[in-house]
């Protein structure tokens, strides 16, 4: 979905993931090969009139974040239909995605899906408050590689995870994937 939007940021994220054996959020275990479309292990969702202060993503290891903004109906999560849902569209305003240092914003049309890539660690950004009609929300999703994910994967790869204070002196220390908890799948 994002590879064609920003090839260089996409490959930068993939390289960071490959070098540190960071699994994609779609992967159920460590040490799996990335698919051609994997570019982040972490996804954040916002909705219901979410807004925030201008900030830089200091907790990210990746230089770039990918975002997707989708107008949806709160009743069932489906996309807003511009022909059927006209009242939802006309009564929803604001909620722009802003880059204040550049005096630039993305003003969302309530019936349009928006994809964006930006240098989230360097560029201040925020979402402004908006008015969402009853029955409407804009779901925002951002994908990035967090420093915490990077640190944990590096420690797992090197074996240093077992020397962390949080793991020392535990009688029963166990690392396991989802198959250990959900049952083994057939191969």
Coordinates of C-alpha atoms in Angstrom, one line a residue:
X1 CA 0.0 0.0 0.0
X2 CA 2.8 2.4 0.8
X3 CA 5.6 1.2 -1.4
X4 CA 4.5 3.1 -4.4
X5 CA 3.9 6.3 -2.3
X6 CA 7.4 6.6 -1.0
X7 CA 9.9 4.1 -2.3
X8 CA 13.0 5.5 -0.5
X9 CA 11.2 5.8 3.0
X10 CA 9.7 2.4 2.4
X11 CA 13.0 0.8 1.7
X12 CA 14.7 2.6 4.6
X13 CA 12.2 1.1 7.0
X14 CA 12.5 -2.3 5.5
X15 CA 16.3 -2.2 5.7
X16 CA 16.1 -1.3 9.4
X17 CA 13.7 -4.2 10.0
X18 CA 15.8 -6.7 8.1
X19 CA 19.1 -5.7 9.7
X20 CA 17.6 -6.0 13.2
X21 CA 15.3 -9.0 12.5
X22 CA 12.2 -6.9 13.4
X23 CA 9.1 -8.8 12.5
X24 CA 6.2 -7.2 10.6
X25 CA 3.0 -6.6 12.6
X26 CA 1.5 -9.2 10.3
X27 CA 4.0 -11.8 11.4
X28 CA 3.2 -14.2 14.2
X29 CA 6.8 -14.9 15.1
X30 CA 10.4 -13.7 15.0
X31 CA 13.0 -14.6 12.4
X32 CA 10.5 -14.6 9.5
X33 CA 11.2 -13.1 6.2
X34 CA 9.5 -9.9 5.4
X35 CA 7.0 -9.9 2.6
X36 CA 7.6 -7.4 -0.3
X37 CA 5.0 -5.1 1.2
X38 CA 6.2 -5.0 4.9
X39 CA 7.6 -1.7 6.1
X40 CA 6.7 -1.5 9.8
X41 CA 6.1 -3.6 12.9
X42 CA 3.9 -1.1 14.7
X43 CA 0.6 0.4 13.8
X44 CA -1.3 3.1 15.8
X45 CA -5.0 3.8 15.3
X46 CA -6.9 7.0 16.1
X47 CA -10.6 7.9 15.7
X48 CA -13.5 9.6 17.3
X49 CA -12.3 13.2 16.9
X50 CA -8.7 12.4 18.0
X51 CA -6.4 15.5 18.1
X52 CA -3.0 16.2 19.6
X53 CA -0.4 18.9 20.1
X54 CA 2.4 19.6 17.6
X55 CA 5.2 17.1 18.2
X56 CA 8.0 15.1 16.7
X57 CA 8.0 11.3 17.1
X58 CA 11.0 11.1 19.4
X59 CA 10.2 7.5 20.3
X60 CA 10.6 6.3 16.7
X61 CA 13.7 4.5 15.3
X62 CA 12.5 4.9 11.7
X63 CA 12.9 8.3 10.1
X64 CA 9.6 8.0 8.3
X65 CA 6.1 7.2 9.2
X66 CA 3.3 6.2 6.9
X67 CA -0.3 7.3 7.5
X68 CA -3.7 6.3 6.2
X69 CA -6.9 8.3 7.0
X70 CA -10.2 6.6 6.2
X71 CA -13.7 8.1 6.6
X72 CA -15.9 5.5 8.2
X73 CA -19.3 5.0 9.6
X74 CA -19.2 4.4 13.4
X75 CA -22.1 1.9 13.2
X76 CA -20.2 -0.8 11.3
X77 CA -16.8 0.6 10.4
X78 CA -17.5 0.6 6.6
X79 CA -16.3 3.3 4.3
X80 CA -18.5 6.4 4.0
X81 CA -20.4 6.4 0.7
X82 CA -20.5 10.0 -0.7
X83 CA -23.9 9.3 -2.4
X84 CA -25.7 7.6 0.4
X85 CA -24.1 9.3 3.4
X86 CA -24.4 12.9 2.4
X87 CA -25.5 14.2 5.9
X88 CA -22.4 12.6 7.5
X89 CA -20.2 14.3 5.0
X90 CA -21.6 17.8 5.1
X91 CA -21.8 17.9 8.9
X92 CA -18.1 16.9 9.4
X93 CA -15.4 19.6 9.4
X94 CA -11.9 20.2 10.6
X95 CA -9.4 17.6 11.9
X96 CA -6.7 18.7 9.5
X97 CA -3.3 17.0 9.7
X98 CA -0.8 19.8 10.1
X99 CA 2.9 20.4 9.7
X100 CA 3.2 23.8 11.6
X101 CA 6.8 24.5 10.8
X102 CA 5.9 24.5 7.1
X103 CA 2.5 26.2 7.6
X104 CA 1.0 23.3 5.6
X105 CA -1.9 21.1 6.3
X106 CA -3.9 18.3 4.7
X107 CA -7.5 19.3 4.8
X108 CA -9.4 16.0 4.6
X109 CA -12.5 15.8 2.5
X110 CA -14.9 13.6 4.4
X111 CA -15.4 11.2 1.6
X112 CA -11.7 10.7 0.5
X113 CA -9.1 8.1 1.7
X114 CA -5.7 9.8 2.2
X115 CA -2.3 8.1 2.2
X116 CA 0.7 10.2 3.4
X117 CA 4.4 9.6 4.3
X118 CA 6.4 12.1 6.3
X119 CA 9.7 12.4 8.2
X120 CA 8.0 11.9 11.6
X121 CA 11.2 12.3 13.7
X122 CA 12.2 15.6 12.1
X123 CA 8.9 17.3 11.2
X124 CA 6.5 18.6 13.8
X125 CA 3.0 17.4 13.1
X126 CA -0.4 17.3 14.8
X127 CA -4.0 16.7 14.2
X128 CA -6.4 19.6 14.8
X129 CA -9.7 19.2 16.6
X130 CA -12.6 18.7 14.2
X131 CA -16.4 18.2 14.3
X132 CA -17.6 14.8 13.3
X133 CA -21.2 14.2 12.5
X134 CA -23.0 11.6 14.6
X135 CA -22.4 8.3 12.9
X136 CA -19.1 9.4 11.3
X137 CA -15.4 9.2 12.2
X138 CA -12.1 9.4 10.4
X139 CA -9.9 6.5 11.4
X140 CA -6.3 7.3 11.2
X141 CA -3.5 4.7 11.1
X142 CA 0.2 5.4 11.3
X143 CA 2.9 2.8 10.7
X144 CA 6.4 3.3 12.1
X145 CA 9.3 1.5 13.8
X146 CA 9.6 2.4 17.5
X147 CA 12.8 2.6 19.4
X148 CA 11.4 0.1 21.9
X149 CA 10.7 -2.5 19.2
X150 CA 14.2 -2.0 17.8
X151 CA 15.9 -2.3 21.2
X152 CA 14.0 -5.5 22.1
X153 CA 14.7 -7.1 18.7
X154 CA 18.4 -6.2 18.9
X155 CA 18.5 -7.7 22.4
X156 CA 16.7 -10.9 21.3
X157 CA 19.1 -11.2 18.3
X158 CA 22.2 -10.8 20.4
X159 CA 20.9 -12.8 23.4
X160 CA 21.3 -9.8 25.7
X161 CA 17.5 -9.9 26.4
X162 CA 18.3 -12.6 29.0
X163 CA 20.6 -10.1 30.9
X164 CA 18.1 -7.4 31.3
X165 CA 17.2 -6.6 34.8
X166 CA 13.5 -7.3 34.1
X167 CA 14.4 -10.9 33.2
X168 CA 17.1 -11.8 35.8
X169 CA 16.2 -14.0 38.7
X170 CA 13.0 -15.2 37.3
X171 CA 12.4 -18.9 38.0
X172 CA 10.2 -19.4 35.0
X173 CA 11.2 -17.4 32.0
X174 CA 9.6 -18.3 28.8
X175 CA 9.6 -16.8 25.3
X176 CA 7.0 -18.1 23.0
X177 CA 5.0 -17.1 19.9
X178 CA 1.3 -17.0 19.4
X179 CA 1.3 -20.7 18.4
X180 CA 2.2 -21.6 22.0
X181 CA -0.9 -19.9 23.3
X182 CA -3.3 -20.4 20.4
X183 CA -2.4 -24.0 19.4
X184 CA 0.0 -25.2 16.8
X185 CA -1.0 -24.9 13.1
X186 CA -0.4 -27.6 10.6
X187 CA 2.4 -27.2 8.2

